[in-house]
Coordinates of C-alpha atoms and ligand atoms in Angstrom, one line a residue:
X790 CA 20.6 -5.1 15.6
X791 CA 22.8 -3.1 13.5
X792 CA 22.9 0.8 11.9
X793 CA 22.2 1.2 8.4
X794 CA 24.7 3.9 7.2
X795 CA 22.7 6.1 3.9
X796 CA 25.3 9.2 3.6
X797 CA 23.9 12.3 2.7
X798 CA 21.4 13.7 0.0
X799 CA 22.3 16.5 -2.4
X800 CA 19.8 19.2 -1.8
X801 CA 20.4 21.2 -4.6
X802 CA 19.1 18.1 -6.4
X803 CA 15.8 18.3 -4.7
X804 CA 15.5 21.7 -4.9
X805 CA 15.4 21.8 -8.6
X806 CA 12.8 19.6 -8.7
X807 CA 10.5 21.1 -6.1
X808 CA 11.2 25.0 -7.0
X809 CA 11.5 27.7 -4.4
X810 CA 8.7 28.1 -2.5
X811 CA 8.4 24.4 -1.7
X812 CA 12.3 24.3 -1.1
X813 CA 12.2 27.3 1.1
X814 CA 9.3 25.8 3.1
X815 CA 11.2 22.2 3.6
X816 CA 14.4 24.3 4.8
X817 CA 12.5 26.4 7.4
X818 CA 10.7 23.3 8.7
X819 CA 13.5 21.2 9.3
X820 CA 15.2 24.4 10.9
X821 CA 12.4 24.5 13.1
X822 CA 12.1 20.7 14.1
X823 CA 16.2 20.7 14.4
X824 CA 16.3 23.8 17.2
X825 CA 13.1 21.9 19.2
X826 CA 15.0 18.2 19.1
X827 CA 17.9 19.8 20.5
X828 CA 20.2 17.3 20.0
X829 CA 18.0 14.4 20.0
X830 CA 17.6 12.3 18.0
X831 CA 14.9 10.3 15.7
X832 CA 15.7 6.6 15.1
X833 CA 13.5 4.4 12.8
X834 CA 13.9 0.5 13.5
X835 CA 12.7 -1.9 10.8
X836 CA 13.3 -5.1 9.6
X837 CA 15.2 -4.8 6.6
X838 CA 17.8 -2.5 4.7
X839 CA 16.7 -3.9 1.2
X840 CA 13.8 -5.2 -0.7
X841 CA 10.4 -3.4 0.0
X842 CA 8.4 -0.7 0.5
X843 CA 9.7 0.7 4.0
X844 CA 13.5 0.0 3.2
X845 CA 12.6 2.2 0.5
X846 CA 11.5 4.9 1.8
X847 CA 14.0 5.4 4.7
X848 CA 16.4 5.3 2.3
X849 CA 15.0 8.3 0.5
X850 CA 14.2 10.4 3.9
X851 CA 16.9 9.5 6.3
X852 CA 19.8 10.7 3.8
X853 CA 17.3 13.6 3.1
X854 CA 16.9 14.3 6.5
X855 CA 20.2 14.2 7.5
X856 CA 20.9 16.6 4.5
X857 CA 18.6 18.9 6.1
X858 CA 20.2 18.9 9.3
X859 CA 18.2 17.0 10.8
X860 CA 19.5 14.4 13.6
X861 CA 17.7 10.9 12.4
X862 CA 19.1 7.5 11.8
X863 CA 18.0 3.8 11.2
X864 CA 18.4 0.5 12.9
X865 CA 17.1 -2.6 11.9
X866 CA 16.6 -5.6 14.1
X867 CA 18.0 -9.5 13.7
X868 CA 15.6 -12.4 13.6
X869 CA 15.5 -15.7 12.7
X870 CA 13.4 -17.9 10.2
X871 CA 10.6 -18.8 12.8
X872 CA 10.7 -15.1 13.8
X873 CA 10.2 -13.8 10.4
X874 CA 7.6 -16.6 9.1
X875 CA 5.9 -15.5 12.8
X876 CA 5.9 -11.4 11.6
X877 CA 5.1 -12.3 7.9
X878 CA 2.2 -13.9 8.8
X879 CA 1.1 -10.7 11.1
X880 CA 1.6 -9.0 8.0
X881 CA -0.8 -10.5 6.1
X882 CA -3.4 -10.9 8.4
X883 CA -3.3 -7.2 9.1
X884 CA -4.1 -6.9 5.3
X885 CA -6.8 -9.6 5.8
X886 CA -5.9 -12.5 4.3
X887 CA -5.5 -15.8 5.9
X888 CA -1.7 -15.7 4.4
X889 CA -0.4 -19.4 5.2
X890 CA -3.1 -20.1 7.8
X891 CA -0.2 -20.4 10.4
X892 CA -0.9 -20.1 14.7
X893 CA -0.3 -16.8 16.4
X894 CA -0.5 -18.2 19.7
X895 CA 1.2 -18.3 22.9
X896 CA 4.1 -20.3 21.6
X897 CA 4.5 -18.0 18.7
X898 CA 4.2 -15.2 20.8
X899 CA 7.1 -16.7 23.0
X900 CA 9.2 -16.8 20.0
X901 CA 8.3 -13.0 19.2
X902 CA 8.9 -11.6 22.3
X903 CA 12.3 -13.7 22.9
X904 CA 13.7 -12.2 19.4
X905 CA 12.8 -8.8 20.4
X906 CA 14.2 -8.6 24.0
X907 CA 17.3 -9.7 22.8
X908 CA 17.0 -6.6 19.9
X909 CA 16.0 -4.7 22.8
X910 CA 18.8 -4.7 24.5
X911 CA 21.2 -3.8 21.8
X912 CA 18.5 -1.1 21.1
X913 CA 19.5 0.5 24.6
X914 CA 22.8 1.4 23.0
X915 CA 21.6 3.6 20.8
X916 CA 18.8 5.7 22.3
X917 CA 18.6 7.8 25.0
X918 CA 15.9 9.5 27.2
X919 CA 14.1 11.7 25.2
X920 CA 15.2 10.8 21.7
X921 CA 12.0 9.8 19.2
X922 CA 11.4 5.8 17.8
X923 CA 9.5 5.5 15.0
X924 CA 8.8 1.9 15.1
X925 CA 8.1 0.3 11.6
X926 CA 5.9 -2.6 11.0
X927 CA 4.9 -6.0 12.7
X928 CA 8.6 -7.4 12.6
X929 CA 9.8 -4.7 15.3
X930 CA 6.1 -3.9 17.1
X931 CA 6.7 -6.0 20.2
X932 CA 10.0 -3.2 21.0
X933 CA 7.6 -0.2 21.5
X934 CA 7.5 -0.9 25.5
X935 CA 10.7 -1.5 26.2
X936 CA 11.3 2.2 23.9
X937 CA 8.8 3.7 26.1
X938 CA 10.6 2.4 29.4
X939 CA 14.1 3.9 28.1
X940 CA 11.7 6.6 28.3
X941 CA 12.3 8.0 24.5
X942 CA 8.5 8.7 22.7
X943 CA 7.8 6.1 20.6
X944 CA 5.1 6.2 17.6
X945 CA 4.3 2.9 15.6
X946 CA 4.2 3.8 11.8
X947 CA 1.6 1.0 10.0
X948 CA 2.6 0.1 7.0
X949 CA -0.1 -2.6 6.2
X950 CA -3.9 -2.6 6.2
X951 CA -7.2 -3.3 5.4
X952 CA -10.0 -1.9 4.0
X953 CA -12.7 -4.1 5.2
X954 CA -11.6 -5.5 8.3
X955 CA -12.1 -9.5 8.9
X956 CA -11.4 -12.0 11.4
X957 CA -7.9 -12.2 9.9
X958 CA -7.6 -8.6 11.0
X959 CA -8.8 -8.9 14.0
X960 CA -6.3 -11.6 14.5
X961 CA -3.2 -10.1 13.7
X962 CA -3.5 -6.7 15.5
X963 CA -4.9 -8.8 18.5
X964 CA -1.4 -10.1 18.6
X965 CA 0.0 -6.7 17.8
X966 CA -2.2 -4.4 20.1
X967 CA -0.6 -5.4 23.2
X968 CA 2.6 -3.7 22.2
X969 CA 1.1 -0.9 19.7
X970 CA -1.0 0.8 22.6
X971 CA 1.7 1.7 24.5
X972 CA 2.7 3.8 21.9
X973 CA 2.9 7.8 22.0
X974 CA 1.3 8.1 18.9
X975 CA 0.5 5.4 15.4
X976 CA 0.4 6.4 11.9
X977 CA -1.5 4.9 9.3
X978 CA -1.6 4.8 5.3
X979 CA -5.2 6.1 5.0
X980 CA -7.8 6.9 7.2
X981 CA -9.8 3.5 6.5
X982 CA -6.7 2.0 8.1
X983 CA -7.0 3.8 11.7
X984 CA -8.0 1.1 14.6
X985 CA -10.1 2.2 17.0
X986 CA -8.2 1.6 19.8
X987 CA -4.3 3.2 18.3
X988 CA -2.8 5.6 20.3
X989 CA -3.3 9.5 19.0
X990 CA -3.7 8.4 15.4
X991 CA -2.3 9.9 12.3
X992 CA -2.5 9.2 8.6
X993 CA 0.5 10.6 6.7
X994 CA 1.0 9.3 2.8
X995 CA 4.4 7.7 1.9
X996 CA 6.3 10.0 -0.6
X997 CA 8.8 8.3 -3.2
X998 CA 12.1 9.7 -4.0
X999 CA 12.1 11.6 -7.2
X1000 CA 16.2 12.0 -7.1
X1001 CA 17.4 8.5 -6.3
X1002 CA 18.2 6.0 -8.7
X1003 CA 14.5 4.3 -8.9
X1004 CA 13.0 7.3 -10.2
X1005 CA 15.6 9.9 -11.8
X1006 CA 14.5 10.6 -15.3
X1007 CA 16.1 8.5 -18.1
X1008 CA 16.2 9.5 -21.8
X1009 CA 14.6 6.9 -23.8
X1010 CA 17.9 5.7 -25.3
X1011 CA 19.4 5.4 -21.7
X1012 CA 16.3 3.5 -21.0
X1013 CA 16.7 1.1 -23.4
X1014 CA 20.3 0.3 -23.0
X1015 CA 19.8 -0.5 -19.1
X1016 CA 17.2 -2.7 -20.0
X1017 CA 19.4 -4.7 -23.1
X1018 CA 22.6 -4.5 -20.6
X1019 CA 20.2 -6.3 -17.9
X1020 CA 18.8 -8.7 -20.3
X1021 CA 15.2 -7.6 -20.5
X1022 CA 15.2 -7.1 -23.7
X1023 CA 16.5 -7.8 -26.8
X1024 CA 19.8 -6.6 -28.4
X1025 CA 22.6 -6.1 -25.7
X1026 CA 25.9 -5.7 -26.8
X1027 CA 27.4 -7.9 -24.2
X1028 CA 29.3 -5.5 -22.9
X1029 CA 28.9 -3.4 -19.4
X1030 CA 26.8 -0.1 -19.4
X1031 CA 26.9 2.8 -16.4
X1032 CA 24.6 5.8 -16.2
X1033 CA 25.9 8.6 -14.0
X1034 CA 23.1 10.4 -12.3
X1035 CA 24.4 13.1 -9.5
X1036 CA 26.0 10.2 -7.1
X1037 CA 28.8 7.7 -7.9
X1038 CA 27.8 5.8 -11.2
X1039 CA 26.1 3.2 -12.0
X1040 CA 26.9 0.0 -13.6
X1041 CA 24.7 -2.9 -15.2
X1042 CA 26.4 -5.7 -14.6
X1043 CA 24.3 -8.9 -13.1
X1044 CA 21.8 -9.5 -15.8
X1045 CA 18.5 -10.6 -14.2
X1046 CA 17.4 -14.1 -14.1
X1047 CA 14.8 -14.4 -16.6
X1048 CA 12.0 -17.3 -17.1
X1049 CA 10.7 -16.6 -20.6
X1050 CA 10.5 -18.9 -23.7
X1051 CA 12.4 -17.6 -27.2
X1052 CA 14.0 -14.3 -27.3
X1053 CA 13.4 -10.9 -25.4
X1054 CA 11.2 -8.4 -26.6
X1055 CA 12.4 -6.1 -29.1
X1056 CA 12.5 -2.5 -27.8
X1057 CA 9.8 -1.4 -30.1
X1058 CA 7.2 -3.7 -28.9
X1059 CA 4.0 -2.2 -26.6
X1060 CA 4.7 -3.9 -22.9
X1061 CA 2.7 -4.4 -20.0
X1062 CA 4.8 -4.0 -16.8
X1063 CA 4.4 -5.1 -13.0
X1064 CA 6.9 -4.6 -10.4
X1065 CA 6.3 -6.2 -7.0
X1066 CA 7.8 -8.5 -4.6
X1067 CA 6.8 -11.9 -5.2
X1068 CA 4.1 -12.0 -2.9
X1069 CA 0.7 -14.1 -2.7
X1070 CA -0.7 -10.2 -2.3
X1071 CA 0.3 -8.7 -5.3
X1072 CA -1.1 -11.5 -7.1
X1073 CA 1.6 -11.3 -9.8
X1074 CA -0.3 -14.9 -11.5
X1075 CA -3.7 -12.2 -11.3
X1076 CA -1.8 -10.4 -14.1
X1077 CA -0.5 -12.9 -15.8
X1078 CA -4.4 -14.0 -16.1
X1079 CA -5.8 -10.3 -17.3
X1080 CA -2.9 -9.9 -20.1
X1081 CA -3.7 -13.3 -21.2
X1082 CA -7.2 -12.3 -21.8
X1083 CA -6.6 -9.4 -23.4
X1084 CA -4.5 -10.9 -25.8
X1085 CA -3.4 -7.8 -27.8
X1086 CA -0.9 -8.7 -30.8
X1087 CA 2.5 -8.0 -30.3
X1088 CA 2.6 -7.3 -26.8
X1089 CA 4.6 -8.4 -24.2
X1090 CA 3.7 -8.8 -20.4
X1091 CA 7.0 -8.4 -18.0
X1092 CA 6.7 -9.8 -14.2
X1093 CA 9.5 -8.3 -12.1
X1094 CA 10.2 -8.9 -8.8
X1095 CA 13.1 -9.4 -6.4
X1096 CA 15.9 -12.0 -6.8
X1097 CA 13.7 -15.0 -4.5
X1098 CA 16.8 -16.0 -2.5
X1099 CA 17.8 -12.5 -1.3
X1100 CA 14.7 -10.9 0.4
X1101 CA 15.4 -12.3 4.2
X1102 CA 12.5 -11.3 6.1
X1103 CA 9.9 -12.7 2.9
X1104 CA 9.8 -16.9 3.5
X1105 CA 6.8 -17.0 0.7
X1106 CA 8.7 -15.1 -2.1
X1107 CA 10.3 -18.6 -3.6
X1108 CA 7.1 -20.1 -3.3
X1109 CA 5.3 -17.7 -4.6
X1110 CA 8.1 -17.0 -7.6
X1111 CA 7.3 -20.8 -8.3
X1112 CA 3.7 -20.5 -8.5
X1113 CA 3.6 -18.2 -11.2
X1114 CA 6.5 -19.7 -13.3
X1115 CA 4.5 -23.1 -13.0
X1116 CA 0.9 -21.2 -14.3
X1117 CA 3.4 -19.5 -17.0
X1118 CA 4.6 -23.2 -18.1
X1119 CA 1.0 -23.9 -18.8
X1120 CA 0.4 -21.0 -21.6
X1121 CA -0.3 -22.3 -24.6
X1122 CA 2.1 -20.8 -27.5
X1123 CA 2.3 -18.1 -29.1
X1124 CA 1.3 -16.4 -25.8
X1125 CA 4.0 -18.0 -23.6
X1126 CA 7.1 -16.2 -25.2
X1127 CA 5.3 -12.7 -25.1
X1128 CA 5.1 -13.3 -20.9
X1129 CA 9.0 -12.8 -19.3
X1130 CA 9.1 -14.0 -15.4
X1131 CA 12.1 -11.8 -13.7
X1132 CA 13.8 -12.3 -10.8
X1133 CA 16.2 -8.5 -10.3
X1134 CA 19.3 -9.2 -8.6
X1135 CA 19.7 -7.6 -5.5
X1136 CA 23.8 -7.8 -4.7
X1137 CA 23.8 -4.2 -5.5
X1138 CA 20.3 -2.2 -4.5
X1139 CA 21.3 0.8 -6.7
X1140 CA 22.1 -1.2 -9.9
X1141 CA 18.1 -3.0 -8.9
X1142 CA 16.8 0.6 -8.7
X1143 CA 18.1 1.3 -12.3
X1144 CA 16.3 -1.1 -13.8
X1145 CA 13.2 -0.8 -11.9
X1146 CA 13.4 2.4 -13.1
X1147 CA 14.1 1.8 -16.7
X1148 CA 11.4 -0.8 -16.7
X1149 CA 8.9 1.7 -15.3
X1150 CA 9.7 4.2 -18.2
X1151 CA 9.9 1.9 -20.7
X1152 CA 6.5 0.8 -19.8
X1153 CA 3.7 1.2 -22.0
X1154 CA 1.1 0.4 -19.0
X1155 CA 2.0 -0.4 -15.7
X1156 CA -0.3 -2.4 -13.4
X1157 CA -0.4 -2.9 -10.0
X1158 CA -3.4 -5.6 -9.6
X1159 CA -2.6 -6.1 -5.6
X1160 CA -5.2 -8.2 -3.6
X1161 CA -4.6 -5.6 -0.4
X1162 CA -2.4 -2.9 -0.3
X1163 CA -1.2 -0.4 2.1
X1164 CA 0.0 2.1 0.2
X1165 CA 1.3 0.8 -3.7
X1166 CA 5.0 2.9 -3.8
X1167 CA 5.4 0.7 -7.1
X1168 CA 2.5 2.9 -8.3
X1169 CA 3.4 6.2 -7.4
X1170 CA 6.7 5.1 -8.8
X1171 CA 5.3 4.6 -12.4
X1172 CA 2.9 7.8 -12.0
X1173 CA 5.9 10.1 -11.6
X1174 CA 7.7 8.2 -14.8
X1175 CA 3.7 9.5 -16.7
X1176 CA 3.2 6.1 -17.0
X1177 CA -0.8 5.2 -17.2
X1178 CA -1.3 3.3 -14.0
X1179 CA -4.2 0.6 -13.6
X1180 CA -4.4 -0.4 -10.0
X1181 CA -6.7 -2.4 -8.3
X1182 CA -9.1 -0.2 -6.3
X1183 CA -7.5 -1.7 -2.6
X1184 CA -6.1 0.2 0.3
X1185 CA -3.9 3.6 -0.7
X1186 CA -4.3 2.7 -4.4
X1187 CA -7.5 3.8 -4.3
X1188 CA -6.6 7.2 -2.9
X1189 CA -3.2 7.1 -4.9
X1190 CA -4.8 7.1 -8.4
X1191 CA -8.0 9.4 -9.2
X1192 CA -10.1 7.6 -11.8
X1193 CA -9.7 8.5 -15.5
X1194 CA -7.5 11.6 -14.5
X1195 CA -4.1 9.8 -13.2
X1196 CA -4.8 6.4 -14.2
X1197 CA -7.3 3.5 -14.0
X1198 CA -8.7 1.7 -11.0
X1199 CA -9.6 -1.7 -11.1
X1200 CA -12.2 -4.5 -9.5
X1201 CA -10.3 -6.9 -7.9
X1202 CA -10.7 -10.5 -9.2
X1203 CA -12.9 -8.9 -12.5
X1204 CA -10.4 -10.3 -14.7
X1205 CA -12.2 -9.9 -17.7
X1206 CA -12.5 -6.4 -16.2
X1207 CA -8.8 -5.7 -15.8
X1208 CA -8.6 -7.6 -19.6
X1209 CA -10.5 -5.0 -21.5
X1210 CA -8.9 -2.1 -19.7
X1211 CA -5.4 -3.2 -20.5
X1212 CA -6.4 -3.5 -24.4
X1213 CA -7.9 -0.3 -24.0
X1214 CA -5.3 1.8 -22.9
X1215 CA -2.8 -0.2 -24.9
X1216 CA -4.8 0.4 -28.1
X1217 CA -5.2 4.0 -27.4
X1218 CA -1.8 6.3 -27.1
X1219 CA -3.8 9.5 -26.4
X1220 CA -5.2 8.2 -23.6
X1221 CA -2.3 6.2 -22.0
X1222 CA -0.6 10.1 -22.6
X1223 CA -3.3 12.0 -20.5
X1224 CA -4.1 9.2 -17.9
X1225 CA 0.2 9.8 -17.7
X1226 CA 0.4 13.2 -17.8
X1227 CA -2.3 13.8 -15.0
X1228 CA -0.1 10.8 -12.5
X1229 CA 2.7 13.0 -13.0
X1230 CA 0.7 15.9 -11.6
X1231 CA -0.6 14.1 -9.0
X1232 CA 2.8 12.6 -7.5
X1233 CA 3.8 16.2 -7.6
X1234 CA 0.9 17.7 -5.4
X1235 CA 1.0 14.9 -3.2
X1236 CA 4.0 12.5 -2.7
X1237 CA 7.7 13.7 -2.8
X1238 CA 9.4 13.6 -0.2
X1239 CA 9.1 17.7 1.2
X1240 CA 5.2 17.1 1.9
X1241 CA 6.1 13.8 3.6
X1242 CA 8.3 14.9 6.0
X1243 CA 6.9 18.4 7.0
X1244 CA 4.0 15.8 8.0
X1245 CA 6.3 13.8 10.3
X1246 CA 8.3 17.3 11.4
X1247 CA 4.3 18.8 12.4
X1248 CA 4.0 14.8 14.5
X1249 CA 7.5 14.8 16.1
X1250 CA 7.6 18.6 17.5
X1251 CA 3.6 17.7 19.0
X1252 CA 5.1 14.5 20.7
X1253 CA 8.1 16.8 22.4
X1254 CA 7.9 17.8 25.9
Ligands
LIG1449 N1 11.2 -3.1 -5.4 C1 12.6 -3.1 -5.8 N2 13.1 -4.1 -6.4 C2 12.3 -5.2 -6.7 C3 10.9 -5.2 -6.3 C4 10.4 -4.1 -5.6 O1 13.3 -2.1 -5.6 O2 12.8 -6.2 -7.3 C5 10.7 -1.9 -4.7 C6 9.7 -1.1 -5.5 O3 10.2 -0.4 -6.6 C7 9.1 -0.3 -4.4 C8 9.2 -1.2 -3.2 O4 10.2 -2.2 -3.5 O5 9.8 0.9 -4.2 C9 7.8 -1.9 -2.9 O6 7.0 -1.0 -2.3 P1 5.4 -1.2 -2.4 O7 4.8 -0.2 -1.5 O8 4.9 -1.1 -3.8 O9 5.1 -2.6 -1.8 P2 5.6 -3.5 -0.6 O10 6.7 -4.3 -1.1 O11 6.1 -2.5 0.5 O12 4.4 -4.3 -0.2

């Protein structure tokens, strides 16, 4: 187990963004929440620093917390390759899908609780009596009674789900539940996520970052030249480019590893856009399908997802890189070399989060057609950039994007469905412009960071003795 150092955030940064009132209300309920912990603190313990939607978001709110005064810090535990196939498979049954039809018995089990005890007891070096766990996630589940017996509160924090519960769900929380229901408290993604048996349930919305390098506005001409410095698309000069956005600056420097056939697009051309890991979930080869059929001239489709050989605690993500590439190979021309296949290097997370970003803004329309999803941060991402969203109508997408007003929703596995709505909004700027403009509005109201953590700040001071 090791500490994952995140600095600092600049407040004055945030502030500008969220005005005043909202400002002033962050400051006095971090105050609050600081004076009550009295010096203790809140640890979060996950599985990874990088790649993902909960290594995203503690880096946003642990720097932001810590900014604000408050005492919290992050841990994240060591496993090995059974250990992670073990928790990625609890991962996707929780989600419902039979994932790779692997055993979660009493060997497996074994192997899960070894890993952890020995996490455990490194984990007694950080926390005291009285401090807070959050504990995120199947990978580090099996620690919440051993947290409770160093007699800190602990609250497991969900970040998978499913909407219509199956014997694949029942499955994976059966193996979970023993661990999670010793817990002070859980929180879920949405309220159709809540098991009936968690501990003092909540259901607080993830927030993305709207000053980090993943979503700080970029002028279209910066936008571009990440993109041609990264080799996405076409025109780069060769040479290095660095944007300079509050913290230390940015450089482009490991172009991403592209499958594509002929040149990259030019940057005039309309482009379809979905970033995700590669996961069997966020059916990246589903996409692939819908802009196939939609066949618009002149428009490309770009697959972006994380370098395959850096994402430790993901087994499937070569696999499932593979599948696609081979379903690409089979394209007939001229459709093939308007479909790129990236993998984003990840030897510098910041430099990844640039292009993300630049990818999301360059988008024309951004699609997140996930099979199950907890809550889609890729979406949010691209509704704060005023992108028009189409999601598939799973898990917190549905509750993320309001139909017609912030973006489309989808039928998942209609791909004639998802087809027809990606010409649409393609063929129609005005549209794509209020379907945009209403995301933007949306991510506002709902999911920066200040709402986020004055929901966690109300949790932790209840959970307090
Ligand atoms: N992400 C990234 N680089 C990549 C692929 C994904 O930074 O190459 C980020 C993405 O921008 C988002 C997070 O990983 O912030 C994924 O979160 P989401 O909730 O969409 O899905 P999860 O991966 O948690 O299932």
């Amino acid at each position: 187990m090791r500490e994952v150092t995140v600095g600092t955030a600049d407040l004055a940064a945030y502030q500008q963004i969220l005005g005043p009132e909202r400002s002033a209300a962050l400051r006095s309920g971090a105050e609050r929440l600081a004076g009550l912990l009295g010096g203790r603190t809140v640890w979060n313990v996950n599985s990874t620093a990088a790649g993902g939607g909960v290594a995203e978001l503690l880096h946003s709110l642990v720097p932001l917390a810590t900014a604000l005064g408050l005492p919290v810090r992050w841990l994240v535990i060591d496993g090995d390759p059974r250990f992670f196939a073990v928790t990625k498979r609890l991962c996707t049954l929780v989600y419902g899908s039979p994932g790779d039809g692997g055993p979660t018995g009493e060997p497996e089990q074994e192997h899960y609780r070894r890993v952890l005890r020995a996490n455990s007891e490194d984990l007694a070096g950080f926390v005291r009596p009285g401090d807070v766990v959050v504990v995120h996630e199947a990978q580090p589940a099996g620690l919440v009674p051993a947290v409770a017996e160093m007699g800190a509160r602990v609250v497991y924090r969900a970040h998978t789900g499913c909407d219509v519960p199956n014997e694949n769900t029942a499955r994976g929380w059966a193996f979970l539940r023993p661990y999670v229901e010793k817990a002070d408290a859980s929180v879920f993604l949405i309220a159709d996520h809540v098991q009936g048996w968690a501990p003092n349930p909540h259901v607080i919305a993830p927030s993305i970052d709207p000053c980090s390098p993943k979503n700080v506005t970029l002028s279209p001409a910066e936008t571009v030249e990440v993109l041609r410095a990264a080799g996405v698309l076409s025109g780069g000069s060769g040479r290095p480019v660095t944007v300079s956005r509050g913290g230390p600056p940015i450089e482009i420097r490991h172009p991403v590893i592209a499958v594509r056939d002929g040149a990259p697009p030019d940057a005039g051309a309309a482009m379809v856009v979905q970033v995700s890991r590669w996961d069997r979930l966020k059916d990246m080869a589903g996409v692939l399908r819908s802009f196939v059929a939609a066949d618009v001239p002149g428009s490309y489709l770009t697959l972006a997802g994380s370098d395959v050989t850096g994402v430790s605690d993901d087994p499937e993500a070569a696999e499932m890189f593979d599948e696609c590439r081979r379903e690409w190979a089979q394209l007939p021309q001229p459709i093939r070399a308007r479909v790129q296949l990236l993998c984003l290097p990840m030897t510098d997370m910041r430099e990844n989060a640039l292009v993300v970003n630049a990818l999301q803004q360059h988008a024309t329309v951004v699609v997140q057609k996930s099979l199950a999803e907890g809550f889609g941060l890729t979406a949010t991402e691209a509704m704060w950039k005023a992108r028009p969203v189409l999601a598939n109508a799973v898990g917190g997408l549905r509750t993320q994007v309001v139909p017609d007003e912030s973006g489309l929703l989808l039928e998942p596995s209609d791909t004639a469905g998802a087809a027809a709505s990606i010409a649409r909004v393609l063929g129609d700027p005005q549209l794509a412009a209020h379907l945009g403009a209403g995301a933007r509005r949306r991510v506002r109201e709902h999911y920066l960071p200040d709402r986020h953590l004055l929901r966690w700040g109300r949790l932790i001071e209840n959970l307090l003795p």
